[in-house]
Coordinates of C-alpha atoms in Angstrom, one line a residue:
M1 CA 9.0 12.2 -16.4
N2 CA 7.3 11.8 -19.7
A3 CA 4.2 13.7 -20.7
I4 CA 1.0 11.6 -20.9
A5 CA -2.2 12.5 -22.7
A6 CA -5.1 13.0 -20.2
S7 CA -7.1 10.3 -21.9
A8 CA -4.2 7.9 -22.4
E9 CA -3.9 4.5 -20.8
C10 CA -0.6 3.3 -19.5
K11 CA 0.7 -0.3 -19.0
V12 CA 3.4 -1.4 -16.6
H13 CA 4.6 -4.9 -17.1
V14 CA 5.8 -6.9 -14.1
P15 CA 8.2 -9.5 -15.5
L16 CA 8.1 -12.4 -13.1
G17 CA 8.6 -15.2 -15.6
D18 CA 5.6 -17.5 -15.8
R19 CA 3.9 -15.3 -13.1
A20 CA 4.3 -12.1 -15.1
Y21 CA 1.4 -9.7 -15.2
D22 CA 0.3 -6.3 -16.5
I23 CA -0.9 -3.3 -14.6
L24 CA -3.3 -1.2 -16.7
I25 CA -3.7 2.4 -15.6
G26 CA -6.3 4.8 -17.1
P27 CA -10.0 5.8 -17.3
G28 CA -12.9 3.5 -17.8
L29 CA -11.2 0.2 -16.9
I30 CA -14.0 -1.1 -14.6
A31 CA -16.4 -1.0 -17.6
R32 CA -13.8 -2.9 -19.6
A33 CA -12.7 -5.3 -16.9
G34 CA -14.6 -8.4 -18.3
A35 CA -12.9 -8.0 -21.7
E36 CA -9.4 -7.4 -20.2
I37 CA -9.8 -10.4 -17.9
A38 CA -11.2 -12.7 -20.6
A39 CA -8.4 -11.9 -23.0
R40 CA -5.8 -13.0 -20.4
L41 CA -7.2 -15.7 -18.2
K42 CA -8.8 -19.0 -19.0
G43 CA -11.3 -19.2 -16.1
R44 CA -14.9 -18.2 -16.6
K45 CA -16.0 -17.9 -13.0
A46 CA -15.1 -15.2 -10.5
A47 CA -15.7 -14.4 -6.8
I48 CA -15.8 -10.7 -6.2
I49 CA -14.8 -9.4 -2.8
T50 CA -15.6 -5.7 -2.0
D51 CA -16.7 -3.5 0.8
E52 CA -19.8 -1.6 1.7
N53 CA -18.4 1.7 0.6
V54 CA -17.2 0.6 -2.8
A55 CA -20.0 -1.8 -3.7
P56 CA -22.8 0.8 -4.3
L57 CA -20.4 2.8 -6.6
Y58 CA -18.8 0.1 -8.8
L59 CA -20.0 -3.5 -8.1
N60 CA -22.9 -3.4 -10.6
A61 CA -20.7 -2.0 -13.4
L62 CA -18.1 -4.7 -12.8
V63 CA -20.7 -7.6 -12.7
E64 CA -22.2 -6.3 -16.0
S65 CA -18.8 -6.1 -17.6
L66 CA -18.0 -9.7 -16.5
T67 CA -21.3 -11.0 -17.7
A68 CA -20.9 -9.4 -21.1
S69 CA -17.6 -11.3 -21.5
G70 CA -19.1 -14.6 -20.4
I71 CA -17.8 -14.6 -16.9
A72 CA -20.2 -15.8 -14.1
S73 CA -19.7 -14.1 -10.8
S74 CA -20.7 -14.0 -7.2
S75 CA -20.1 -11.2 -4.7
L76 CA -19.2 -10.7 -1.1
I77 CA -19.6 -7.3 0.5
L78 CA -17.6 -6.8 3.7
P79 CA -17.5 -3.9 6.2
A80 CA -15.1 -1.1 5.3
G81 CA -12.1 -0.3 7.3
E82 CA -8.8 -1.8 8.6
K83 CA -10.5 -4.0 11.1
T84 CA -11.9 -6.1 8.2
K85 CA -8.4 -7.6 7.9
S86 CA -9.2 -10.2 10.5
F87 CA -9.5 -14.0 10.9
E88 CA -13.3 -13.6 11.2
H89 CA -13.6 -11.9 7.8
L90 CA -10.9 -14.2 6.2
I91 CA -13.0 -17.2 7.2
T92 CA -16.2 -15.6 5.8
A93 CA -14.5 -14.8 2.5
C94 CA -13.0 -18.3 2.2
D95 CA -16.3 -19.9 2.7
K96 CA -18.0 -17.6 0.2
V97 CA -15.3 -18.4 -2.5
L98 CA -15.6 -22.1 -1.9
E99 CA -19.4 -21.9 -2.0
A100 CA -19.1 -20.2 -5.4
R101 CA -17.1 -23.3 -6.6
V102 CA -14.2 -21.3 -7.8
E103 CA -11.6 -23.6 -9.2
R104 CA -7.9 -23.1 -9.6
N105 CA -8.2 -21.5 -13.1
D106 CA -11.0 -19.3 -11.9
Y107 CA -10.3 -16.1 -9.9
V108 CA -10.9 -14.0 -6.9
I109 CA -11.4 -10.3 -7.8
A110 CA -10.6 -7.7 -5.2
L111 CA -12.7 -4.5 -5.8
G112 CA -11.6 -2.0 -3.3
G113 CA -8.8 -0.4 -1.5
G114 CA -5.8 -1.9 0.3
V115 CA -7.8 -3.7 3.0
I116 CA -9.9 -5.5 0.5
G117 CA -6.9 -6.2 -1.7
D118 CA -4.8 -7.6 1.1
L119 CA -7.6 -9.8 2.4
S120 CA -8.7 -11.0 -1.0
G121 CA -5.2 -11.8 -2.1
F122 CA -4.7 -13.9 1.0
V123 CA -8.0 -15.8 0.2
A124 CA -6.8 -16.4 -3.3
G125 CA -3.5 -17.6 -2.1
I126 CA -4.9 -20.2 0.3
I127 CA -8.1 -21.4 -1.4
R128 CA -7.3 -24.7 -3.2
R129 CA -3.6 -23.9 -2.5
G130 CA -3.9 -20.9 -4.8
V131 CA -6.3 -19.6 -7.4
R132 CA -6.1 -16.8 -9.9
F133 CA -6.3 -13.3 -8.5
V134 CA -7.3 -9.9 -10.1
Q135 CA -6.8 -6.6 -8.4
I136 CA -9.1 -3.7 -9.2
P137 CA -7.9 -1.1 -6.7
T138 CA -10.2 1.8 -6.0
S139 CA -8.0 4.1 -3.9
L140 CA -4.8 5.9 -4.8
L141 CA -2.9 4.1 -2.1
S142 CA -3.9 0.7 -3.4
Q143 CA -3.3 1.7 -7.0
V144 CA 0.3 2.7 -6.4
D145 CA 1.2 0.3 -3.6
S146 CA -0.7 -2.6 -2.1
S147 CA -2.2 -3.9 -5.4
V148 CA 1.2 -4.5 -6.8
G149 CA 3.8 -7.0 -5.6
G150 CA 1.8 -9.9 -4.2
K151 CA 2.1 -9.2 -0.5
T152 CA -1.3 -10.3 1.1
G153 CA -2.5 -10.8 4.6
I154 CA -4.4 -9.8 7.7
N155 CA -3.7 -8.1 11.0
S156 CA -3.1 -9.8 14.4
R157 CA -3.4 -8.4 17.9
H158 CA 0.4 -8.5 17.8
G159 CA 0.6 -6.1 14.8
K160 CA -0.2 -5.3 11.2
N161 CA 0.1 -7.6 8.3
L162 CA 1.8 -10.4 10.4
I163 CA -0.3 -13.2 8.9
G164 CA -0.3 -13.7 5.2
V165 CA 1.3 -15.1 2.0
F166 CA 3.0 -13.9 -1.1
H167 CA 0.5 -14.4 -3.9
Q168 CA 1.0 -12.3 -7.1
P169 CA -2.0 -11.0 -9.0
D170 CA -2.6 -12.1 -12.6
L171 CA -3.8 -8.6 -13.6
V172 CA -4.2 -5.2 -12.0
L173 CA -6.7 -2.7 -13.4
A174 CA -6.2 0.7 -11.9
D175 CA -9.2 2.8 -13.1
S176 CA -8.1 6.4 -12.7
D177 CA -11.8 7.6 -12.9
V178 CA -12.6 6.0 -9.5
L179 CA -10.2 8.3 -7.8
N180 CA -12.6 11.2 -8.4
T181 CA -14.9 9.7 -5.8
L182 CA -12.3 9.7 -3.0
S183 CA -12.4 12.1 -0.2
E184 CA -9.6 14.6 0.0
R185 CA -8.3 12.9 3.1
E186 CA -8.2 9.5 1.3
F187 CA -6.4 10.9 -1.7
R188 CA -3.8 12.7 0.4
A189 CA -3.2 9.4 2.3
G190 CA -2.5 7.6 -0.9
Y191 CA -0.2 10.4 -2.1
A192 CA 2.1 9.6 0.8
E193 CA 3.0 6.3 -0.9
V194 CA 3.6 8.1 -4.2
A195 CA 6.1 10.5 -2.5
K196 CA 7.7 7.4 -0.9
Y197 CA 9.0 6.2 -4.2
G198 CA 10.8 9.4 -4.8
L199 CA 12.3 9.3 -1.4
I200 CA 13.5 5.7 -1.7
D201 CA 15.7 6.1 -4.8
K202 CA 14.2 8.5 -7.3
P203 CA 15.1 12.1 -6.2
D204 CA 14.1 13.5 -9.6
F205 CA 10.6 12.0 -9.2
F206 CA 10.4 13.7 -5.7
T207 CA 11.4 17.0 -7.2
W208 CA 8.8 16.5 -10.0
L209 CA 6.1 15.9 -7.3
E210 CA 7.2 19.0 -5.4
N211 CA 6.6 21.0 -8.6
N212 CA 3.5 19.1 -9.9
W213 CA 1.6 17.8 -6.9
Q214 CA -1.4 20.2 -7.5
S215 CA -1.8 18.7 -11.0
V216 CA -1.7 15.2 -9.6
F217 CA -4.4 16.1 -7.1
S218 CA -6.6 17.8 -9.8
G219 CA -6.5 14.8 -12.1
G220 CA -5.7 14.2 -15.7
A221 CA -2.4 13.5 -17.3
A222 CA -0.2 14.3 -14.3
R223 CA -2.2 11.9 -12.1
I224 CA -1.9 9.0 -14.5
E225 CA 1.8 9.8 -14.9
A226 CA 2.4 9.7 -11.1
I227 CA 0.5 6.4 -10.8
A228 CA 2.4 4.8 -13.6
A229 CA 5.8 6.0 -12.3
S230 CA 4.9 4.7 -8.8
C231 CA 3.8 1.3 -10.2
Q232 CA 7.0 1.0 -12.3
A233 CA 9.1 1.9 -9.3
K234 CA 7.4 -0.8 -7.2
S235 CA 7.6 -3.3 -10.0
D236 CA 11.4 -2.8 -10.3
V237 CA 11.9 -3.5 -6.6
V238 CA 9.5 -6.5 -6.6
V239 CA 11.2 -8.1 -9.6
A240 CA 14.6 -7.7 -7.9
D241 CA 13.5 -9.1 -4.6
E242 CA 10.1 -10.7 -4.7
H243 CA 10.0 -12.2 -1.2
E244 CA 11.6 -9.4 0.7
N245 CA 14.9 -11.1 1.4
G246 CA 16.8 -7.8 0.9
Q247 CA 16.2 -4.7 -1.1
R248 CA 12.4 -5.0 -1.2
A249 CA 12.4 -3.9 2.4
L250 CA 13.1 -0.4 1.0
L251 CA 9.4 -0.2 0.3
N252 CA 8.9 0.0 4.1
L253 CA 10.4 3.5 4.3
G254 CA 8.3 5.2 7.0
H255 CA 6.3 2.1 7.6
T256 CA 8.0 0.9 10.7
F257 CA 7.1 4.0 12.6
G258 CA 3.8 4.3 10.8
H259 CA 2.6 0.8 11.6
A260 CA 3.5 1.4 15.3
L261 CA 1.3 4.5 15.3
E262 CA -1.5 2.6 13.6
A263 CA -1.4 -0.1 16.2
A264 CA -1.3 2.6 18.9
T265 CA -4.6 4.0 17.6
A266 CA -6.1 0.5 17.5
Y267 CA -6.5 1.0 13.7
D268 CA -9.1 3.6 14.3
S269 CA -9.4 5.4 10.9
S270 CA -11.1 8.4 12.5
R271 CA -7.7 9.1 14.2
L272 CA -5.2 7.8 11.7
V273 CA -5.3 6.1 8.3
H274 CA -2.4 4.1 6.8
G275 CA -1.0 6.8 4.5
E276 CA -1.1 9.4 7.3
G277 CA 0.9 7.0 9.5
V278 CA 3.4 6.6 6.6
A279 CA 3.7 10.4 6.1
I280 CA 4.6 10.8 9.8
G281 CA 6.8 7.8 9.6
M282 CA 8.8 9.1 6.7
V283 CA 9.5 12.4 8.4
L284 CA 10.6 10.4 11.5
A285 CA 12.8 8.2 9.4
H286 CA 14.6 11.2 7.9
E287 CA 14.9 12.9 11.3
F288 CA 16.2 9.7 12.9
S289 CA 18.7 9.4 10.0
A290 CA 19.9 13.0 10.8
R291 CA 20.1 12.1 14.4
M292 CA 22.4 9.2 13.5
N293 CA 24.6 11.6 11.4
L294 CA 23.6 9.8 8.2
A295 CA 21.8 12.7 6.5
S296 CA 21.4 16.4 6.7
P297 CA 18.6 17.8 8.9
D298 CA 17.7 19.9 5.9
D299 CA 16.5 16.7 4.1
A300 CA 14.1 16.0 6.9
K301 CA 12.8 19.6 6.8
R302 CA 12.3 19.3 3.0
V303 CA 10.3 16.1 3.3
E304 CA 8.2 17.6 6.1
H305 CA 7.6 20.8 4.1
H306 CA 6.3 18.9 1.1
L307 CA 4.1 16.6 3.0
K308 CA 2.7 19.5 5.1
E309 CA 2.1 21.4 1.8
V310 CA -0.2 18.7 0.5
G311 CA -2.1 18.5 3.8
L312 CA -0.6 15.4 5.4
P313 CA 0.2 15.2 9.1
T314 CA 3.9 15.1 9.8
R315 CA 4.0 14.9 13.6
M316 CA 2.7 12.5 16.2
S317 CA 1.2 15.4 18.1
Q318 CA -1.2 15.8 15.1
I319 CA -2.9 12.4 15.8
P320 CA -6.2 13.0 17.7
G321 CA -6.4 11.5 21.1
T322 CA -3.8 10.2 23.5
L323 CA -1.0 8.0 22.3
P324 CA 0.6 5.4 24.6
P325 CA 4.0 5.9 26.1
A326 CA 7.1 5.6 23.9
E327 CA 7.9 2.2 25.4
V328 CA 4.6 0.8 24.0
L329 CA 5.3 2.3 20.6
M330 CA 8.7 0.6 20.9
D331 CA 7.1 -2.8 21.5
A332 CA 5.1 -2.4 18.3
I333 CA 8.2 -1.5 16.4
A334 CA 10.0 -4.5 17.7
Q335 CA 7.2 -6.8 16.6
D336 CA 7.1 -5.2 13.1
K337 CA 10.8 -5.4 12.5
K338 CA 12.2 -8.2 14.6
V339 CA 14.9 -7.4 17.2
K340 CA 18.1 -9.4 16.9
S341 CA 20.5 -9.0 19.8
G342 CA 19.1 -5.6 20.7
K343 CA 19.4 -4.4 17.1
L344 CA 16.6 -3.4 14.7
T345 CA 16.2 -3.4 10.9
F346 CA 15.1 0.0 9.7
I347 CA 14.9 1.9 6.4
L348 CA 17.1 4.9 6.8
T349 CA 18.5 7.5 4.4
R350 CA 21.6 9.4 3.4
G351 CA 19.5 12.1 1.7
I352 CA 16.5 12.5 -0.6
G353 CA 16.3 9.4 -2.8
Q354 CA 19.2 7.7 -0.9
S355 CA 17.4 5.2 1.3
F356 CA 19.0 2.0 2.5
V357 CA 18.4 -1.0 4.7
A358 CA 20.1 -0.7 8.1
N359 CA 20.2 -4.0 9.9
D360 CA 22.0 -2.8 13.0
V361 CA 20.0 0.0 14.5
P362 CA 20.3 0.1 18.3
A363 CA 16.9 -0.3 19.9
S364 CA 18.0 2.0 22.7
E365 CA 18.6 4.8 20.1
V366 CA 15.2 4.4 18.7
L367 CA 13.5 4.5 22.1
S368 CA 15.4 7.6 23.0
F369 CA 14.4 9.2 19.8
L370 CA 10.7 8.3 20.3
K371 CA 10.8 9.9 23.8
E372 CA 12.1 13.1 22.3
K373 CA 9.4 13.1 19.6
H374 CA 6.5 11.8 21.7
P375 CA 3.8 14.5 22.3
Q376 CA 3.5 13.7 26.0

């Protein structure tokens, strides 16, 4: 890890040929958004999609910045929360963008967290068969994960993120100042995705986080450094496997269990938010790997210790309310990662930073494991 000045701005380049783009990370980027967009994109019209929590904080500053750079804009403010990733709100957003007469060289701007980014990217990907797309992520989770890589979509009653398209952004502006307004719970939830990158294939980064997580939480240079390292890690995976035909699936470490838990709570953020589900899921993935004699139980204990230390839940029993039986969780897992001949695809591990794609995990083993870990 390289030292970064507290006031410095970092750039991570995502080299995808004619669809390459930059991720800018640093303070004050919303105020400079108009200039950064105008310098890179031809269009001069934007449709901003945001939510009712973010809009009062940052929408006016973004509109003023766009106007100062000669970019006309319209805005749509949606409800906050995971349930916004629905057909109902997708239709509303598409109608709003079409009403604004956004053309193919113009752009949709997502101003918000992962929910707004996923929905807005889907809108940008299907309106006029694809318009330009700018991500301005306002949560730690969206800055290090969902704003990068082009996976967009909405949820279905059958599961999370099952309807969508790949549509890469043209620019990502990760303003580190906005993270100061996050609740402690939201920041912790985003941190789970930061830790994930170390657990996938960067054991030195995970060790660095174990030693520096308090500085990441307090802000400044360590925070920018952690965000930049996370974005670079995701960029590397996306460039190698843009459409998730192989190794990009590694980014789902902890997510198969986590998505099932989110579905089990009906996406009720008062009970569980995405990053919390991922934290529990990563511990479960390491424990299941140990159960399958792939990794040492000590690795699972180390992962759990660090996530507990930062204040994240690590056990299903910590989720408020009653969870459905293990068989119901298993149904959600099967929908998330298709069953083929009774076998599942899972991200497992041989140790810290040694994750791999396992295409032949017996569903019966997963069900037995869930029954052991289930709080009931």
